[in-house]
Short mmCIF file of C-alpha atoms and ligand atoms in Angstrom, two decimals:
data_model
loop_
_atom_site.label_atom_id
_atom_site.label_comp_id
_atom_site.label_asym_id
_atom_site.label_seq_id
_atom_site.Cartn_x
_atom_site.Cartn_y
_atom_site.Cartn_z
CA ASP A 1 -0.10 0.05 0.08
CA PHE A 2 2.26 2.73 -1.52
CA ASN A 3 1.59 6.62 -0.88
CA LEU A 4 1.18 8.74 -3.94
CA SER A 5 4.55 9.68 -5.04
CA GLU A 6 5.70 6.11 -4.71
CA SER A 7 2.73 4.24 -6.42
CA ASP A 8 2.41 7.15 -9.14
CA PRO A 9 5.09 9.76 -9.25
CA GLU A 10 3.51 11.20 -12.64
CA VAL A 11 0.48 12.16 -10.99
CA GLN A 12 2.17 13.57 -7.84
CA SER A 13 4.38 15.50 -10.05
CA ILE A 14 1.36 17.08 -11.73
CA ILE A 15 0.09 17.93 -8.42
CA ASP A 16 3.28 19.31 -7.53
CA LYS A 17 3.42 21.88 -10.46
CA GLU A 18 -0.33 22.79 -9.58
CA LYS A 19 0.41 23.78 -5.87
CA GLU A 20 3.91 25.66 -7.16
CA ARG A 21 1.36 27.39 -9.57
CA GLN A 22 -0.99 28.41 -6.82
CA PHE A 23 1.41 29.17 -4.47
CA LYS A 24 3.22 31.68 -6.80
CA SER A 25 0.34 33.06 -8.64
CA LEU A 26 -1.77 36.07 -7.71
CA GLU A 27 -4.97 34.08 -7.79
CA LEU A 28 -8.02 36.82 -8.33
CA ILE A 29 -10.47 34.23 -9.96
CA ALA A 30 -13.67 35.50 -8.31
CA SER A 31 -15.18 31.85 -7.97
CA GLU A 32 -12.08 30.48 -6.48
CA ASN A 33 -10.46 30.23 -2.92
CA PHE A 34 -7.81 28.29 -0.91
CA THR A 35 -9.90 25.79 1.46
CA SER A 36 -8.11 25.00 4.68
CA ARG A 37 -5.69 22.13 5.39
CA ALA A 38 -8.43 20.45 7.92
CA VAL A 39 -11.15 20.69 4.79
CA MET A 40 -8.67 18.84 2.63
CA GLU A 41 -7.83 16.07 5.29
CA ALA A 42 -11.46 15.37 5.40
CA VAL A 43 -11.97 15.27 1.39
CA GLY A 44 -8.68 12.84 1.53
CA SER A 45 -10.02 10.56 4.15
CA CYS A 46 -11.69 7.18 4.05
CA LEU A 47 -15.24 8.80 4.00
CA THR A 48 -14.91 8.38 0.04
CA ASN A 49 -15.30 4.60 0.57
CA LYS A 50 -18.37 4.54 1.66
CA TYR A 51 -21.93 4.25 -0.30
CA SER A 52 -24.79 5.67 1.65
CA GLU A 53 -27.62 6.50 -0.74
CA GLY A 54 -30.83 7.95 0.86
CA LEU A 55 -30.80 10.24 3.71
CA PRO A 56 -29.97 9.87 7.57
CA GLY A 57 -31.73 7.27 8.93
CA LYS A 58 -33.13 6.09 5.66
CA ARG A 59 -30.43 4.64 3.88
CA TYR A 60 -30.25 1.93 0.94
CA TYR A 61 -26.92 0.45 2.27
CA GLY A 62 -25.89 -0.98 5.64
CA GLY A 63 -22.84 0.36 7.62
CA ASN A 64 -23.97 3.96 7.76
CA GLU A 65 -24.20 4.83 11.29
CA TYR A 66 -21.27 7.03 11.29
CA ILE A 67 -22.11 8.45 7.83
CA ASP A 68 -25.58 9.35 9.30
CA GLU A 69 -24.02 11.18 12.17
CA LEU A 70 -21.57 13.00 9.56
CA GLU A 71 -24.47 14.26 7.39
CA THR A 72 -26.88 15.40 10.27
CA LEU A 73 -24.01 17.11 11.73
CA CYS A 74 -23.40 18.88 8.42
CA GLN A 75 -27.12 19.59 7.76
CA GLN A 76 -27.28 20.96 11.19
CA ARG A 77 -23.96 23.26 10.71
CA ALA A 78 -25.45 24.68 7.47
CA LEU A 79 -28.61 25.96 9.18
CA GLU A 80 -26.30 27.42 11.89
CA ALA A 81 -23.94 28.80 9.61
CA PHE A 82 -27.04 30.67 7.78
CA HIS A 83 -28.56 31.66 10.76
CA LEU A 84 -31.69 29.64 9.88
CA ASP A 85 -34.47 28.22 12.04
CA GLY A 86 -34.44 24.41 11.40
CA LYS A 87 -38.51 24.66 11.98
CA ILE A 88 -38.61 26.73 8.81
CA TRP A 89 -35.93 25.74 6.48
CA GLY A 90 -34.52 22.49 5.54
CA VAL A 91 -31.32 21.73 3.77
CA ASN A 92 -29.98 19.00 1.36
CA VAL A 93 -25.79 18.84 1.49
CA GLN A 94 -25.68 16.09 -1.31
CA PRO A 95 -25.59 18.12 -4.35
CA LEU A 96 -22.35 17.36 -6.12
CA SER A 97 -21.65 20.82 -7.01
CA GLY A 98 -23.39 24.28 -8.07
CA SER A 99 -24.77 23.30 -11.63
CA PRO A 100 -26.44 19.94 -10.35
CA ALA A 101 -28.03 21.51 -7.24
CA ASN A 102 -29.63 24.06 -9.65
CA PHE A 103 -31.17 21.39 -11.87
CA GLU A 104 -32.26 19.51 -8.99
CA VAL A 105 -34.23 22.49 -7.75
CA TYR A 106 -35.66 22.72 -11.42
CA THR A 107 -36.56 18.92 -11.58
CA ALA A 108 -38.15 19.34 -8.11
CA ILE A 109 -40.62 22.24 -8.98
CA LEU A 110 -41.03 22.37 -12.65
CA ASN A 111 -42.38 20.07 -15.31
CA PRO A 112 -40.51 19.83 -18.61
CA HIS A 113 -40.82 23.17 -20.72
CA ASP A 114 -41.91 25.33 -17.57
CA ARG A 115 -40.95 28.93 -17.81
CA ILE A 116 -37.98 30.10 -15.84
CA MET A 117 -36.08 33.82 -15.67
CA GLY A 118 -32.43 34.03 -14.79
CA LEU A 119 -29.97 36.85 -15.24
CA ASP A 120 -28.50 36.58 -18.92
CA LEU A 121 -24.98 34.77 -19.05
CA PRO A 122 -23.56 37.76 -21.16
CA HIS A 123 -24.72 40.41 -18.08
CA GLY A 124 -23.50 38.03 -15.37
CA GLY A 125 -25.87 35.35 -14.75
CA HIS A 126 -24.51 31.66 -14.58
CA LEU A 127 -24.95 28.76 -17.55
CA SER A 128 -27.21 27.15 -15.27
CA HIS A 129 -29.69 29.81 -15.16
CA GLY A 130 -30.99 29.10 -18.42
CA PHE A 131 -28.22 30.42 -20.87
CA MET A 132 -29.31 29.94 -24.60
CA THR A 133 -27.81 31.87 -27.81
CA PRO A 134 -29.87 32.54 -30.65
CA LYS A 135 -28.61 29.68 -32.55
CA ARG A 136 -28.16 27.04 -29.35
CA ARG A 137 -29.77 25.84 -26.37
CA VAL A 138 -26.48 25.91 -24.50
CA SER A 139 -27.31 24.58 -21.20
CA GLY A 140 -29.36 21.78 -20.09
CA THR A 141 -31.43 24.20 -18.10
CA SER A 142 -32.53 25.81 -21.51
CA ILE A 143 -32.67 22.50 -23.35
CA TYR A 144 -35.63 21.05 -20.70
CA PHE A 145 -37.43 24.38 -19.96
CA GLU A 146 -38.28 27.78 -21.57
CA SER A 147 -35.51 30.09 -20.72
CA MET A 148 -36.44 34.03 -21.03
CA PRO A 149 -33.48 36.05 -19.27
CA TYR A 150 -33.68 39.21 -17.80
CA ARG A 151 -30.79 41.78 -18.01
CA LEU A 152 -29.12 44.54 -16.84
CA ASP A 153 -30.11 48.47 -17.58
CA GLU A 154 -26.68 48.88 -19.53
CA SER A 155 -26.42 52.65 -18.42
CA THR A 156 -26.23 51.85 -14.95
CA GLY A 157 -24.93 48.41 -14.84
CA LEU A 158 -27.76 47.36 -12.40
CA VAL A 159 -30.37 44.75 -12.92
CA ASN A 160 -33.26 46.09 -14.92
CA TYR A 161 -36.00 45.31 -12.28
CA GLU A 162 -38.33 47.57 -14.17
CA MET A 163 -37.88 45.22 -17.37
CA LEU A 164 -37.78 42.05 -15.58
CA GLU A 165 -41.26 43.13 -13.96
CA LYS A 166 -42.85 43.79 -17.60
CA THR A 167 -41.38 40.51 -19.01
CA ALA A 168 -42.38 38.31 -16.16
CA ILE A 169 -45.88 39.62 -16.40
CA LEU A 170 -46.00 38.79 -19.89
CA PHE A 171 -43.97 35.54 -19.66
CA ARG A 172 -45.38 34.24 -16.92
CA PRO A 173 -42.38 32.20 -15.32
CA LYS A 174 -42.87 29.67 -12.73
CA LEU A 175 -39.29 30.29 -11.36
CA ILE A 176 -37.40 33.38 -11.11
CA ILE A 177 -33.61 33.12 -10.00
CA ALA A 178 -31.70 35.90 -7.82
CA GLY A 179 -28.02 35.35 -8.64
CA ALA A 180 -24.90 35.61 -10.46
CA SER A 181 -21.37 34.63 -11.48
CA ALA A 182 -20.33 38.26 -12.34
CA TYR A 183 -22.48 40.96 -10.59
CA PRO A 184 -20.66 43.34 -8.42
CA ARG A 185 -23.83 44.39 -6.57
CA ASP A 186 -26.51 43.01 -4.24
CA PHE A 187 -29.66 41.90 -5.46
CA ASP A 188 -33.14 43.61 -4.69
CA TYR A 189 -34.63 40.41 -3.23
CA PRO A 190 -37.67 42.25 -1.86
CA ARG A 191 -38.26 43.83 -5.24
CA MET A 192 -38.03 40.24 -6.65
CA ARG A 193 -40.26 38.72 -4.14
CA LYS A 194 -42.78 41.14 -5.40
CA ILE A 195 -42.40 40.19 -8.82
CA ALA A 196 -42.40 36.65 -8.18
CA ASP A 197 -45.49 37.07 -6.08
CA ALA A 198 -47.20 39.24 -8.58
CA VAL A 199 -47.02 36.04 -11.31
CA GLY A 200 -47.07 33.35 -8.77
CA ALA A 201 -43.57 32.17 -9.30
CA PHE A 202 -41.13 30.68 -7.01
CA LEU A 203 -37.99 32.70 -6.10
CA MET A 204 -34.88 30.83 -5.80
CA ALA A 205 -31.64 32.62 -5.01
CA ASP A 206 -28.48 31.08 -6.11
CA MET A 207 -25.93 32.46 -3.66
CA ALA A 208 -22.76 30.50 -4.86
CA HIS A 209 -20.24 33.48 -5.34
CA ILE A 210 -21.42 35.25 -2.21
CA SER A 211 -22.49 32.54 0.25
CA GLY A 212 -18.93 33.22 2.58
CA LEU A 213 -20.44 36.85 2.54
CA VAL A 214 -23.92 35.87 3.35
CA ALA A 215 -22.91 33.44 6.14
CA ALA A 216 -20.89 36.58 7.64
CA SER A 217 -24.02 38.72 6.84
CA VAL A 218 -21.92 41.50 5.00
CA VAL A 219 -24.26 41.49 2.06
CA ALA A 220 -27.96 41.32 1.42
CA ASN A 221 -29.65 37.89 2.99
CA PRO A 222 -31.49 36.15 0.23
CA PHE A 223 -33.20 34.05 2.88
CA GLU A 224 -35.42 36.61 4.11
CA TYR A 225 -37.10 36.69 0.86
CA CYS A 226 -36.56 33.52 -1.23
CA ASP A 227 -38.18 29.97 -1.05
CA ILE A 228 -35.03 28.25 -2.26
CA VAL A 229 -31.37 29.02 -1.94
CA THR A 230 -28.69 27.04 -3.58
CA THR A 231 -25.20 27.44 -3.41
CA THR A 232 -21.73 25.93 -4.17
CA THR A 233 -19.54 25.59 -1.31
CA HIS A 234 -16.22 26.05 -2.68
CA LYS A 235 -16.08 29.81 -3.69
CA SER A 236 -16.11 32.69 -0.97
CA LEU A 237 -17.43 29.93 1.71
CA ARG A 238 -13.91 28.42 1.42
CA GLY A 239 -15.16 24.82 1.39
CA PRO A 240 -14.51 21.75 -0.78
CA ARG A 241 -15.91 21.65 -4.05
CA GLY A 242 -19.65 20.80 -3.79
CA GLY A 243 -23.05 22.18 -3.40
CA MET A 244 -26.11 22.54 -1.24
CA ILE A 245 -30.04 23.43 -1.41
CA PHE A 246 -31.82 25.11 1.45
CA PHE A 247 -35.80 24.95 0.94
CA LYS A 248 -38.78 26.35 3.02
CA LYS A 249 -40.33 23.45 4.85
CA ASP A 250 -43.92 24.76 4.51
CA PRO A 251 -45.34 24.13 1.26
CA ILE A 252 -44.84 26.72 -1.08
CA LEU A 253 -47.28 27.17 -4.26
CA GLY A 254 -49.05 23.89 -3.11
CA VAL A 255 -45.58 22.19 -3.31
CA ASP A 256 -43.82 20.39 -0.54
CA LEU A 257 -40.35 21.33 -1.23
CA GLU A 258 -38.45 19.05 1.46
CA SER A 259 -39.83 16.22 -0.21
CA ALA A 260 -39.77 17.37 -3.92
CA ILE A 261 -36.18 18.62 -3.53
CA ASN A 262 -34.75 15.62 -1.58
CA ASN A 263 -36.16 13.21 -3.90
CA ALA A 264 -34.83 15.27 -7.12
CA VAL A 265 -31.27 14.94 -5.61
CA PHE A 266 -31.58 11.08 -5.01
CA PRO A 267 -32.94 9.12 -6.48
CA GLY A 268 -33.72 11.83 -9.13
CA LEU A 269 -30.54 12.83 -10.43
CA GLN A 270 -27.74 11.42 -8.09
CA GLY A 271 -26.80 8.15 -6.53
CA GLY A 272 -24.38 7.79 -3.64
CA PRO A 273 -23.53 11.12 -1.96
CA HIS A 274 -19.69 11.97 -2.10
CA ASN A 275 -19.22 11.71 2.04
CA HIS A 276 -15.72 12.75 1.99
CA THR A 277 -17.03 16.21 0.32
CA ILE A 278 -19.83 16.23 3.19
CA GLY A 279 -17.13 15.56 5.61
CA GLY A 280 -15.22 18.63 4.39
CA LEU A 281 -18.37 20.73 4.26
CA ALA A 282 -19.27 19.84 7.66
CA VAL A 283 -15.33 21.39 8.86
CA CYS A 284 -15.98 24.39 6.50
CA LEU A 285 -19.32 25.03 8.10
CA LYS A 286 -17.88 25.13 11.55
CA HIS A 287 -15.22 27.45 10.22
CA ALA A 288 -18.05 29.79 8.66
CA GLN A 289 -19.39 30.41 12.58
CA SER A 290 -16.07 31.77 13.87
CA PRO A 291 -15.48 35.62 14.32
CA GLU A 292 -12.41 34.86 12.30
CA PHE A 293 -14.65 34.05 9.59
CA LYS A 294 -16.51 37.12 9.96
CA ASN A 295 -13.24 39.12 10.08
CA TYR A 296 -12.14 37.48 6.91
CA GLN A 297 -15.37 38.22 5.12
CA ASN A 298 -15.31 41.88 5.96
CA LYS A 299 -11.75 42.07 4.76
CA VAL A 300 -13.08 40.39 1.21
CA VAL A 301 -15.33 43.33 0.89
CA SER A 302 -12.96 46.04 2.22
CA ASN A 303 -10.28 44.73 -0.03
CA CYS A 304 -12.53 44.75 -2.82
CA LYS A 305 -13.52 48.28 -2.04
CA ALA A 306 -9.76 49.25 -1.99
CA LEU A 307 -9.22 47.55 -5.20
CA ALA A 308 -12.21 49.06 -6.96
CA GLU A 309 -11.14 52.73 -5.86
CA ARG A 310 -7.50 52.11 -7.11
CA LEU A 311 -8.55 50.86 -10.74
CA PHE A 312 -11.21 54.15 -10.63
CA GLU A 313 -8.31 56.41 -9.99
CA LEU A 314 -6.22 54.75 -12.72
CA GLY A 315 -9.10 55.72 -14.90
CA TYR A 316 -10.90 52.51 -15.30
CA ASN A 317 -14.42 51.91 -16.32
CA LEU A 318 -15.97 49.65 -13.42
CA VAL A 319 -19.41 47.82 -14.56
CA SER A 320 -22.22 49.35 -12.23
CA GLY A 321 -19.04 51.88 -11.04
CA GLY A 322 -18.02 50.10 -8.14
CA SER A 323 -18.81 46.83 -5.77
CA ASP A 324 -20.66 45.89 -2.87
CA ASN A 325 -19.15 42.70 -2.82
CA HIS A 326 -16.03 40.41 -3.50
CA LEU A 327 -15.50 41.20 -7.25
CA VAL A 328 -15.05 43.97 -9.85
CA LEU A 329 -15.82 43.90 -13.42
CA VAL A 330 -13.48 46.29 -15.23
CA ASP A 331 -14.77 47.29 -18.90
CA LEU A 332 -11.77 47.85 -21.17
CA ARG A 333 -13.48 48.48 -24.30
CA PRO A 334 -12.99 52.24 -23.77
CA LEU A 335 -9.14 51.31 -24.37
CA GLY A 336 -9.57 49.52 -27.46
CA ILE A 337 -8.69 46.25 -26.33
CA ASP A 338 -10.52 43.09 -24.62
CA GLY A 339 -10.37 41.14 -22.01
CA ALA A 340 -9.09 37.98 -23.42
CA ARG A 341 -5.63 39.76 -24.53
CA VAL A 342 -5.53 41.01 -21.07
CA GLU A 343 -6.25 37.59 -19.22
CA LYS A 344 -3.32 36.13 -21.59
CA ILE A 345 -0.64 38.50 -20.78
CA LEU A 346 -1.31 38.92 -17.14
CA ASP A 347 -1.04 35.05 -16.93
CA MET A 348 2.33 35.23 -18.45
CA ALA A 349 3.26 37.31 -15.33
CA SER A 350 1.29 34.73 -12.97
CA ILE A 351 -1.55 36.81 -12.16
CA THR A 352 -4.56 35.01 -12.61
CA LEU A 353 -8.24 36.40 -13.45
CA ASN A 354 -10.59 36.05 -16.34
CA LYS A 355 -12.27 37.63 -19.18
CA ASN A 356 -15.48 38.26 -19.03
CA SER A 357 -18.39 39.91 -20.86
CA VAL A 358 -19.65 43.23 -20.03
CA PRO A 359 -23.01 44.66 -20.84
CA GLY A 360 -23.02 45.99 -24.06
CA ASP A 361 -20.58 43.88 -25.91
CA LYS A 362 -21.08 43.39 -29.36
CA SER A 363 -20.01 40.14 -29.83
CA ALA A 364 -19.95 37.24 -26.99
CA LEU A 365 -16.66 35.83 -28.77
CA VAL A 366 -14.60 38.85 -27.73
CA PRO A 367 -15.44 39.82 -24.02
CA GLY A 368 -14.72 43.45 -23.34
CA GLY A 369 -13.89 43.02 -19.81
CA ILE A 370 -11.99 41.29 -16.89
CA ARG A 371 -13.60 40.04 -13.68
CA ILE A 372 -11.53 40.36 -10.55
CA GLY A 373 -12.02 38.93 -7.14
CA THR A 374 -10.44 39.35 -3.79
CA PRO A 375 -11.72 35.88 -1.79
CA ALA A 376 -8.37 34.00 -2.38
CA MET A 377 -6.11 36.52 -1.94
CA THR A 378 -7.44 37.82 1.19
CA THR A 379 -7.20 34.21 2.37
CA ARG A 380 -3.53 34.48 1.91
CA GLY A 381 -3.39 37.54 4.12
CA PHE A 382 -3.53 40.38 1.47
CA THR A 383 -5.04 43.66 3.00
CA GLU A 384 -6.06 46.78 1.18
CA LYS A 385 -2.21 47.89 0.59
CA GLU A 386 -1.59 44.95 -1.39
CA PHE A 387 -4.95 45.17 -3.20
CA VAL A 388 -3.89 48.65 -4.31
CA SER A 389 -0.75 47.23 -5.51
CA VAL A 390 -2.57 44.43 -7.36
CA ALA A 391 -4.68 47.25 -9.20
CA ASP A 392 -1.16 48.70 -10.18
CA PHE A 393 -0.21 45.25 -11.48
CA ILE A 394 -3.19 44.93 -13.56
CA HIS A 395 -2.54 48.59 -14.98
CA GLU A 396 0.78 47.53 -16.03
CA GLY A 397 -0.39 44.40 -17.94
CA VAL A 398 -3.11 46.60 -19.48
CA GLN A 399 -0.04 48.99 -20.59
CA ILE A 400 1.57 46.16 -21.69
CA THR A 401 -1.04 44.88 -23.73
CA LEU A 402 -1.78 48.41 -25.56
CA GLU A 403 2.09 48.77 -26.22
CA ALA A 404 2.02 45.61 -27.79
CA LYS A 405 -0.83 46.37 -30.08
CA GLN A 406 1.43 49.18 -31.57
CA ALA A 407 4.86 47.32 -31.36
CA SER A 408 7.01 47.79 -34.48
CA PRO A 409 6.82 45.11 -37.17
CA GLY A 410 9.27 42.04 -36.47
CA SER A 411 9.63 42.67 -32.70
CA LYS A 412 9.33 40.03 -30.47
CA LEU A 413 6.33 41.81 -28.78
CA GLN A 414 4.58 41.84 -32.40
CA ASP A 415 5.12 38.06 -32.89
CA PHE A 416 3.41 37.60 -29.72
CA MET A 417 0.64 39.86 -30.70
CA LYS A 418 0.39 37.69 -33.92
CA PHE A 419 -0.28 34.74 -31.69
CA VAL A 420 -2.80 36.53 -29.33
CA THR A 421 -4.66 37.64 -32.56
CA SER A 422 -4.44 34.34 -34.10
CA LYS A 423 -7.11 31.72 -34.37
CA ASP A 424 -5.10 29.65 -31.95
CA PHE A 425 -5.68 31.94 -29.27
CA PRO A 426 -8.57 30.99 -27.20
CA LEU A 427 -11.12 33.94 -27.44
CA ALA A 428 -14.02 31.66 -26.34
CA HIS A 429 -16.33 33.52 -24.13
CA ARG A 430 -16.48 32.52 -20.43
CA ILE A 431 -19.23 30.06 -20.23
CA SER A 432 -17.84 27.60 -17.74
CA ASP A 433 -17.43 29.58 -14.57
N1 PLP B 501 -24.18 29.31 -9.78
C1 PLP B 501 -23.36 30.46 -9.98
C2 PLP B 501 -24.02 31.59 -9.66
C3 PLP B 501 -21.94 30.11 -10.30
O1 PLP B 501 -21.21 31.13 -10.42
C4 PLP B 501 -21.47 28.60 -10.67
C5 PLP B 501 -20.23 28.61 -10.86
O2 PLP B 501 -19.25 29.51 -10.83
C6 PLP B 501 -22.28 27.82 -10.38
C7 PLP B 501 -23.53 28.09 -10.08
C8 PLP B 501 -22.04 26.43 -10.85
O3 PLP B 501 -21.21 25.78 -10.08
P1 PLP B 501 -20.30 24.45 -10.15
O4 PLP B 501 -19.43 24.92 -11.42
O5 PLP B 501 -19.84 24.01 -9.35
O6 PLP B 501 -21.33 23.54 -11.01
#
């Protein structure tokens, strides 16, 4: 029984290289974080060996007394971490990740071809909220359900709630989704609740990006207004890769959410839960109740404000003019460059962020902006001072990108730009995270 480096040096060496990359780079991808050693120990434990289809006390396999104890503890901690009363809210901690969690909710409360409204992906929404192009139903959500996205007001960069309301009255969705992958502001949950009530729709929040901020009460709380709340567990919450679904226990619109959602997770769409992940999640949810965690989330937000202010001073155009949360979205189009080129150049300097479409982009293939997040580097101890330097580094990368555009013929820089502008260069629109 060998350890990894003895039994598979090839995989060990790839892991070592990735570890080095994570260690050396400035990790600014808004959906990423560095989880704790304790979480990784649980994820790398014997919990991975066990099958436990079903729920605590109602399993399809024997030998689950400790797994039952673990999942029950994880559920309790999930409710505590988000300050929820267990008489009003329940939770399923088995979803394998964020996209499956969302699809499980749709499966639970909708019939095929029922209508949904989520924020459009080019305006900051997530694929799993129903993304489709005029030519193709890209996400499974848009294949099995009829999706009519709502959008931002391009002049303010804020959700256009008026338009959402008008469209909802005509489209009559059965589900409205509040949540995003690239939206620097709080959602107006009370307003969305009113719209959902006016058309008889469920209101779900997908708080994947902001769940750590919600647990620490540093952004608006979706639980006060929504029927269902989904989340990933590996972004600002800083846990293992996974997902959770919170649901109201009382029937909503005649649906018993608890049984519908639990059944959609298993046997609907999943088999055996990933118990090692549930173990890691339980550890993360204990951390999420500590004063250190609250302090960390406060810093995520104050660091983001410092980053936004410095970028603003440097003359950048920020979508919505700033940020209330953990990310900023920079519109690079006034400079005559796109996000893909800047992402590539910064990558060469070990600064990792992602190109992102910004409202008003003519083509989804050439995203006009970049998304920058503060959770990961805040975990590594960055303060406002370091984030001011991060803004300066990004500025330098943008200047290099601009200079490269004007490089003299035959220069190395020009060769590089030829590559950057060639077909081999991945200009593909961000559709994966
Ligand atoms: N929901 C939102 C808002 C997200 O940003 C993401 C991923 O970035 C997901 C869901 C999907 O999560 P996963 O990648 O774990 O499927």
